[in-house]
PDB file of C-alpha atoms in Angstrom:
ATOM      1  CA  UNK A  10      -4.942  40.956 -15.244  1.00 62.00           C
ATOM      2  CA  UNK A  11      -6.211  37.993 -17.534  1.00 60.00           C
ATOM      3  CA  UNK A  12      -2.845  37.104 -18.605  1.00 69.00           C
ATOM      4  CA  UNK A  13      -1.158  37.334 -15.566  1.00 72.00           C
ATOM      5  CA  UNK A  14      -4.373  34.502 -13.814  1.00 70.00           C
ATOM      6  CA  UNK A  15      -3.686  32.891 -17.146  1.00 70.00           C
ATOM      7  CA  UNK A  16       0.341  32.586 -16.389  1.00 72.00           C
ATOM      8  CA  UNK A  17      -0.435  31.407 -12.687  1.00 72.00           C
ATOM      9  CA  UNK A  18      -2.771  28.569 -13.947  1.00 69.00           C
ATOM     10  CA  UNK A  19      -0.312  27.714 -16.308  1.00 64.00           C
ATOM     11  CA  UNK A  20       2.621  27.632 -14.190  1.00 67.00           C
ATOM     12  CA  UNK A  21       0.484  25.558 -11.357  1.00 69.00           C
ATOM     13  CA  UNK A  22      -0.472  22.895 -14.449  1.00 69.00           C
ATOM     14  CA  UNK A  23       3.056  22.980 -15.068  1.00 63.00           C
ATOM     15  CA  UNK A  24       4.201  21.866 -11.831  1.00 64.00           C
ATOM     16  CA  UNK A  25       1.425  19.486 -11.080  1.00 62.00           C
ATOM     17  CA  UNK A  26       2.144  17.772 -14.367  1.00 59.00           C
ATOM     18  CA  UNK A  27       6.210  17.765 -13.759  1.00 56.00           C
ATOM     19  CA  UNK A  28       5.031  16.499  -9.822  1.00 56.00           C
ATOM     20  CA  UNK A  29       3.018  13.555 -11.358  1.00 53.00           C
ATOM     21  CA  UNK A  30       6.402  12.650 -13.660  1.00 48.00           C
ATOM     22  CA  UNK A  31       8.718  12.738 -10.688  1.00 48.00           C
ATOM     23  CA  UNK A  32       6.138  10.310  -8.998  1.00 48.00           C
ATOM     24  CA  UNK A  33       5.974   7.937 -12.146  1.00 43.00           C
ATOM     25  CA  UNK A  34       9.525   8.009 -11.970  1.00 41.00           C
ATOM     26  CA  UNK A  35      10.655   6.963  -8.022  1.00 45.00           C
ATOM     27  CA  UNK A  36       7.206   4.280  -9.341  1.00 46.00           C
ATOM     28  CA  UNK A  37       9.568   2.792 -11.993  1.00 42.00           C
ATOM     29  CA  UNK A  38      12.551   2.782 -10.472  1.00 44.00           C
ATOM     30  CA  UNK A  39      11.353   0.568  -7.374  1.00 47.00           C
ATOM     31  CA  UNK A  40       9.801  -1.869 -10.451  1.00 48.00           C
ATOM     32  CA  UNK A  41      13.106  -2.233 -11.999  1.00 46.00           C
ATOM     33  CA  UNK A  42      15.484  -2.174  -8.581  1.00 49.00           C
ATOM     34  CA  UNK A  43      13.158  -5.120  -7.486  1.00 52.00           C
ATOM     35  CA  UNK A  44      12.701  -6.951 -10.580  1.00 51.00           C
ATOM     36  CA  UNK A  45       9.371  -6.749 -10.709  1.00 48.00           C
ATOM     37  CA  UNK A  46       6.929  -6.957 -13.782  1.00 45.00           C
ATOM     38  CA  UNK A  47       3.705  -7.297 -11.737  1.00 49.00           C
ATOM     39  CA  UNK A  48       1.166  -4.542 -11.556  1.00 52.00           C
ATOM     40  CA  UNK A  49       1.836  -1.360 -10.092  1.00 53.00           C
ATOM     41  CA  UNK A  50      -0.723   0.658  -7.854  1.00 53.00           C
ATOM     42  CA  UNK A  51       0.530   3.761  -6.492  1.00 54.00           C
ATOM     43  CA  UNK A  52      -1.908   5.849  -4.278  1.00 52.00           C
ATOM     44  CA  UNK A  53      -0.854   8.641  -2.321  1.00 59.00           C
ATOM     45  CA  UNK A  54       2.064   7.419  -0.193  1.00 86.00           C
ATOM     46  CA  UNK A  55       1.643   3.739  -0.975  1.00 92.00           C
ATOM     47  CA  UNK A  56       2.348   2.026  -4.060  1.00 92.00           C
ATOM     48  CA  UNK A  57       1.121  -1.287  -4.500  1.00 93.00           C
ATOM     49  CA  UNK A  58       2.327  -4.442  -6.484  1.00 93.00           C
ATOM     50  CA  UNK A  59      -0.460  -7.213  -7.291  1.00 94.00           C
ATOM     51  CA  UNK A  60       1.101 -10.672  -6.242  1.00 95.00           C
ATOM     52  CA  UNK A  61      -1.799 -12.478  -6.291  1.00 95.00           C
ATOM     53  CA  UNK A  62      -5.001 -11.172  -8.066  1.00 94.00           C
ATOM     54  CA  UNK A  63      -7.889 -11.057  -5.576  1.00 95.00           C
ATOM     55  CA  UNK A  64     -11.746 -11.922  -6.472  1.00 95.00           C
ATOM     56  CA  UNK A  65     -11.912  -8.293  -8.309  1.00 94.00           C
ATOM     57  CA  UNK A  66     -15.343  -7.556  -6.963  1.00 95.00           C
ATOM     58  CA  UNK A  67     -15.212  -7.607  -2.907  1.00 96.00           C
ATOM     59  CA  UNK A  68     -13.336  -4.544  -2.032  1.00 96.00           C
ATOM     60  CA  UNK A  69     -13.145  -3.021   2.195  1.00 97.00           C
ATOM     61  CA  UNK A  70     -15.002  -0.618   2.799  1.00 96.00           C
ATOM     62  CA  UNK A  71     -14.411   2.173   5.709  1.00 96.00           C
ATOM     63  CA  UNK A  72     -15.095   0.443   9.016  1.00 96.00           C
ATOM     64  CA  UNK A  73     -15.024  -3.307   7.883  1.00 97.00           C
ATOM     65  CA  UNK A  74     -13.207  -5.582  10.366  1.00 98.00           C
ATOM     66  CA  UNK A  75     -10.587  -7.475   8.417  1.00 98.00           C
ATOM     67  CA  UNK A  76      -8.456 -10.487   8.583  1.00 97.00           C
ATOM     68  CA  UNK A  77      -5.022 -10.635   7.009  1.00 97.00           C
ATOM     69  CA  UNK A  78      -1.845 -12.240   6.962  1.00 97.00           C
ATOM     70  CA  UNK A  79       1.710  -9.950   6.320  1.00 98.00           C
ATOM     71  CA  UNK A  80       5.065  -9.739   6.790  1.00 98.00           C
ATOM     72  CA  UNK A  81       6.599  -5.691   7.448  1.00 97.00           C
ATOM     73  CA  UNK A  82      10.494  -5.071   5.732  1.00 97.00           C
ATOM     74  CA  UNK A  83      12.574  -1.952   5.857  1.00 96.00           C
ATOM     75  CA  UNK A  84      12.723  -0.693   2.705  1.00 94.00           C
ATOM     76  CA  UNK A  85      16.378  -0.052   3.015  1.00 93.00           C
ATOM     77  CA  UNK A  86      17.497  -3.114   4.024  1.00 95.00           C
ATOM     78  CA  UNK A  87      15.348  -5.634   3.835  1.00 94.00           C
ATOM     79  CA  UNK A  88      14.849  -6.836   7.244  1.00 95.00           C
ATOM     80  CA  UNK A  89      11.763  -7.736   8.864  1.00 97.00           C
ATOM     81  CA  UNK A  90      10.767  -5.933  11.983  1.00 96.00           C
ATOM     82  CA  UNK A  91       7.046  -7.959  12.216  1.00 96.00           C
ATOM     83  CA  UNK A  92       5.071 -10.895  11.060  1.00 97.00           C
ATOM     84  CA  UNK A  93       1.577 -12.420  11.598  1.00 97.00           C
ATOM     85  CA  UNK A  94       2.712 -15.080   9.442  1.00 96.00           C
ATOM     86  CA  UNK A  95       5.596 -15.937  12.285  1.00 96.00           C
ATOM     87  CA  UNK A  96       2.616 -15.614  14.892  1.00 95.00           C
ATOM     88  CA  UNK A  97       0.713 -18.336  13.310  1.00 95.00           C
ATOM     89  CA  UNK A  98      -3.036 -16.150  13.267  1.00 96.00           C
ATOM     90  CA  UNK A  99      -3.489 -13.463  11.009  1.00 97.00           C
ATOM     91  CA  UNK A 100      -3.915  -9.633  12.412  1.00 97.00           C
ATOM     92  CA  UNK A 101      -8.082  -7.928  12.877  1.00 97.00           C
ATOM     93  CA  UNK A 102      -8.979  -4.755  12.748  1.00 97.00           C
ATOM     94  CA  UNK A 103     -11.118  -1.610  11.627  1.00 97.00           C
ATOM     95  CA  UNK A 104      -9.861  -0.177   8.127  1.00 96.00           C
ATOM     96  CA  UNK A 105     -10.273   3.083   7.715  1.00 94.00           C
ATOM     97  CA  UNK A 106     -10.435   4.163  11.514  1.00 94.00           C
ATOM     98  CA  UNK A 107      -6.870   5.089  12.371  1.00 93.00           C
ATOM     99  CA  UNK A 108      -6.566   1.486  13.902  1.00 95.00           C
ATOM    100  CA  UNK A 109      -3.555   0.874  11.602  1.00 96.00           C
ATOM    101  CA  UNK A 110      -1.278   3.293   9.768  1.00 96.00           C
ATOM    102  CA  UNK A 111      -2.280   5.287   7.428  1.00 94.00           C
ATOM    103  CA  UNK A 112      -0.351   3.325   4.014  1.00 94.00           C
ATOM    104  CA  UNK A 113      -2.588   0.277   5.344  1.00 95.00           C
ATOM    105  CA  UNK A 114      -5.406   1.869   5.456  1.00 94.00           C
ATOM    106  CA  UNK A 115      -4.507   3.989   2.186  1.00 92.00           C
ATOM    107  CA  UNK A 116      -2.933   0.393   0.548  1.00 94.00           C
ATOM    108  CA  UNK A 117      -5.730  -2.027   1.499  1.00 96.00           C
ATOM    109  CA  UNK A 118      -8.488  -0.192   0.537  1.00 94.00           C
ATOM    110  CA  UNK A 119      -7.472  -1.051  -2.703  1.00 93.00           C
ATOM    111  CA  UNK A 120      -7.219  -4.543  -2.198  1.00 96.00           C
ATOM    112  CA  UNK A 121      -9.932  -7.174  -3.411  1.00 96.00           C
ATOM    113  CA  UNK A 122     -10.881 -10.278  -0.858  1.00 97.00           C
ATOM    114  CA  UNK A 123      -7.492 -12.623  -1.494  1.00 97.00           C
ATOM    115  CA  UNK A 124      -5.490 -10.619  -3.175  1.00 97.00           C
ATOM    116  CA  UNK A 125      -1.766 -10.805  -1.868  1.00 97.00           C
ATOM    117  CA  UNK A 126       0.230  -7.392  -3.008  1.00 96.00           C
ATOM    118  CA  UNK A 127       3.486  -5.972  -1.580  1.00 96.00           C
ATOM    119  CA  UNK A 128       2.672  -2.310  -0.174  1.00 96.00           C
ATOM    120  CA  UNK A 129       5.969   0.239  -0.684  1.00 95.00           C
ATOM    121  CA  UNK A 130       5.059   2.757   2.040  1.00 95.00           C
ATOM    122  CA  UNK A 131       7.093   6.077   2.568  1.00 93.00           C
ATOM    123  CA  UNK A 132       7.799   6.857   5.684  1.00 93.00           C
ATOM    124  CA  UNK A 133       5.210   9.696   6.399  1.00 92.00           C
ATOM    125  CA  UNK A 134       2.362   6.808   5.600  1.00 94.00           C
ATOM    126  CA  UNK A 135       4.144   4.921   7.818  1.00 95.00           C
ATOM    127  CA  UNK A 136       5.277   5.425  11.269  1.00 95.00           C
ATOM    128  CA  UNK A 137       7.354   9.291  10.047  1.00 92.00           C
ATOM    129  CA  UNK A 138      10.254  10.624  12.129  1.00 92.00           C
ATOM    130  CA  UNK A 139       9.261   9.089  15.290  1.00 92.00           C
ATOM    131  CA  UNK A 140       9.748   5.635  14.354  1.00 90.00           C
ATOM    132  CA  UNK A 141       8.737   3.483  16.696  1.00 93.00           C
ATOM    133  CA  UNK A 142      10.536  -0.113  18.053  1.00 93.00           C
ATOM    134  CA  UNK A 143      12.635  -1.811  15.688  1.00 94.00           C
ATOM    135  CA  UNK A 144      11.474   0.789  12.896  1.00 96.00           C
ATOM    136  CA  UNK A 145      13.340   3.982  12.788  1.00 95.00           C
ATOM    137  CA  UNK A 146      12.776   7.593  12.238  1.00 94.00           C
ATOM    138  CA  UNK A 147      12.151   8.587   8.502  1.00 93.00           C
ATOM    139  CA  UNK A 148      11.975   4.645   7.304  1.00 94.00           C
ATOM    140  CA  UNK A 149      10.024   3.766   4.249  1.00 94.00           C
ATOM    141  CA  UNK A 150       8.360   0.261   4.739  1.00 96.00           C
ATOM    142  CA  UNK A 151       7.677  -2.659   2.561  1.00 97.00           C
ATOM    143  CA  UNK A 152       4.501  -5.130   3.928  1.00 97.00           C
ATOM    144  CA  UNK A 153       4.036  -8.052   1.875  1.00 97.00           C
ATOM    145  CA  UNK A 154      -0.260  -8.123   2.729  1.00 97.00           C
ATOM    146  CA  UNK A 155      -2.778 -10.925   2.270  1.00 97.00           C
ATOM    147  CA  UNK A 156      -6.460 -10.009   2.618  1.00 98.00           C
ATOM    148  CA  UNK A 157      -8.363 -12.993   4.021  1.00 98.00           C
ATOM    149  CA  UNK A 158     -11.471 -11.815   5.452  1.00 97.00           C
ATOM    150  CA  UNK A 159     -13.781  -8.957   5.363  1.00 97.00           C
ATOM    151  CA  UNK A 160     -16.489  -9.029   7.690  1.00 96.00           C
ATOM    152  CA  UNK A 161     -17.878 -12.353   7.385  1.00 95.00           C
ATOM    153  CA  UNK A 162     -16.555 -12.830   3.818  1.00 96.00           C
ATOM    154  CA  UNK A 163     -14.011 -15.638   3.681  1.00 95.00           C
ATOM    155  CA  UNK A 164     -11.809 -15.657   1.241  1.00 94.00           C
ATOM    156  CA  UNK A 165     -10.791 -19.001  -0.814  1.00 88.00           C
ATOM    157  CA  UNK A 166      -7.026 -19.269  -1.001  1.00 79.00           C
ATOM    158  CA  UNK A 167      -5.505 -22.390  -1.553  1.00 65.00           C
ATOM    159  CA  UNK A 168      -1.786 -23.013  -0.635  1.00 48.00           C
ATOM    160  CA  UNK A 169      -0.500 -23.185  -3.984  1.00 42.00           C
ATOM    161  CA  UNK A 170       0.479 -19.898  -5.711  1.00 41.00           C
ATOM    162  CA  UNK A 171       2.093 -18.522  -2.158  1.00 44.00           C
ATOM    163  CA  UNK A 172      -1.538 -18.359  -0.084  1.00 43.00           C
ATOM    164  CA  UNK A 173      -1.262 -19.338   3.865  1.00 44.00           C
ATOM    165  CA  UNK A 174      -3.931 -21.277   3.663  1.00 41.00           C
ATOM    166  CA  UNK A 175      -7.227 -22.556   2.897  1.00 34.00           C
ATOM    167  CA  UNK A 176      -9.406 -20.434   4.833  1.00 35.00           C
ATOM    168  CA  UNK A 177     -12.671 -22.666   6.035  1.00 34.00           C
TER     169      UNK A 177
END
């Protein structure tokens, strides 16, 4: 009986291990199909690439209110399907309280106050086989995120080095 519990933990090791190389892998090809030599987050269902480094010390926390700028991409294609940028006022709301889906809330967790990262999203951290608008069923996402507020903390991003703007 010891032998046989010691086989199943072995084989379960086994596959965990050979799941966590399969992971590293889909990680590194996205890095090298986009070029990128940035840092690489990957959490879950998100991966995230540091564009801009943040302040490294303010990080959300579940239930801030926060302000940020992005721009959303199909991952297949390329094209955008929604921007706060092209609305001129960046997006509010709750993280961590469903208010957004669940590779935001996952992604920007993770994020420090002015940080601008691209978030790779599959599509079951996303909006999954429903789709919904211009975003169809099964679609992985790419959002291109800038935090700029959480709670009352402002963030101070100049315009040079891709920020929006100098927030006063």
């Amino acid at each position: 009986a010891y032998s046989i519990l010691r086989r199943i933990i072995f084989w379960l090791l086994w596959n965990a291990e050979e799941k966590k190389k399969s992971q590293r892998h889909k990680t590194l090809q996205y890095n090298v199909q986009s070029g990128v030599t940035k840092a690489i987050h990957k959490v879950m269902g998100v991966t995230k690439e540091i564009l801009r480094e943040g302040d490294g010390t303010t990080f959300p926390k579940k239930g801030d209110k926060l302000s940020m700028h992005y721009k959303g991409t199909l991952a297949s294609n390329d094209s955008k399907f929604d921007s706060s940028y092209d609305r001129g006022r960046p997006f509010e709301f709750k993280i961590g309280k469903g208010e957004v889906i669940k590779g935001w809330d996952e992604g920007v967790m993770q994020m420090s106050l002015g940080e601008k990262s691209k978030l790779l999203i599959t599509s079951d951290y996303g909006y999954g086989n429903q789709g919904v608008g211009p975003i169809p069923p099964n679609a992985d996402l790419v959002f291109e995120v800038e935090l700029l507020k959480i709670g009352d903390k402002e963030a101070n991003i100049s315009s040079e080095g891709g920020g929006c703007c100098t927030i006063q």
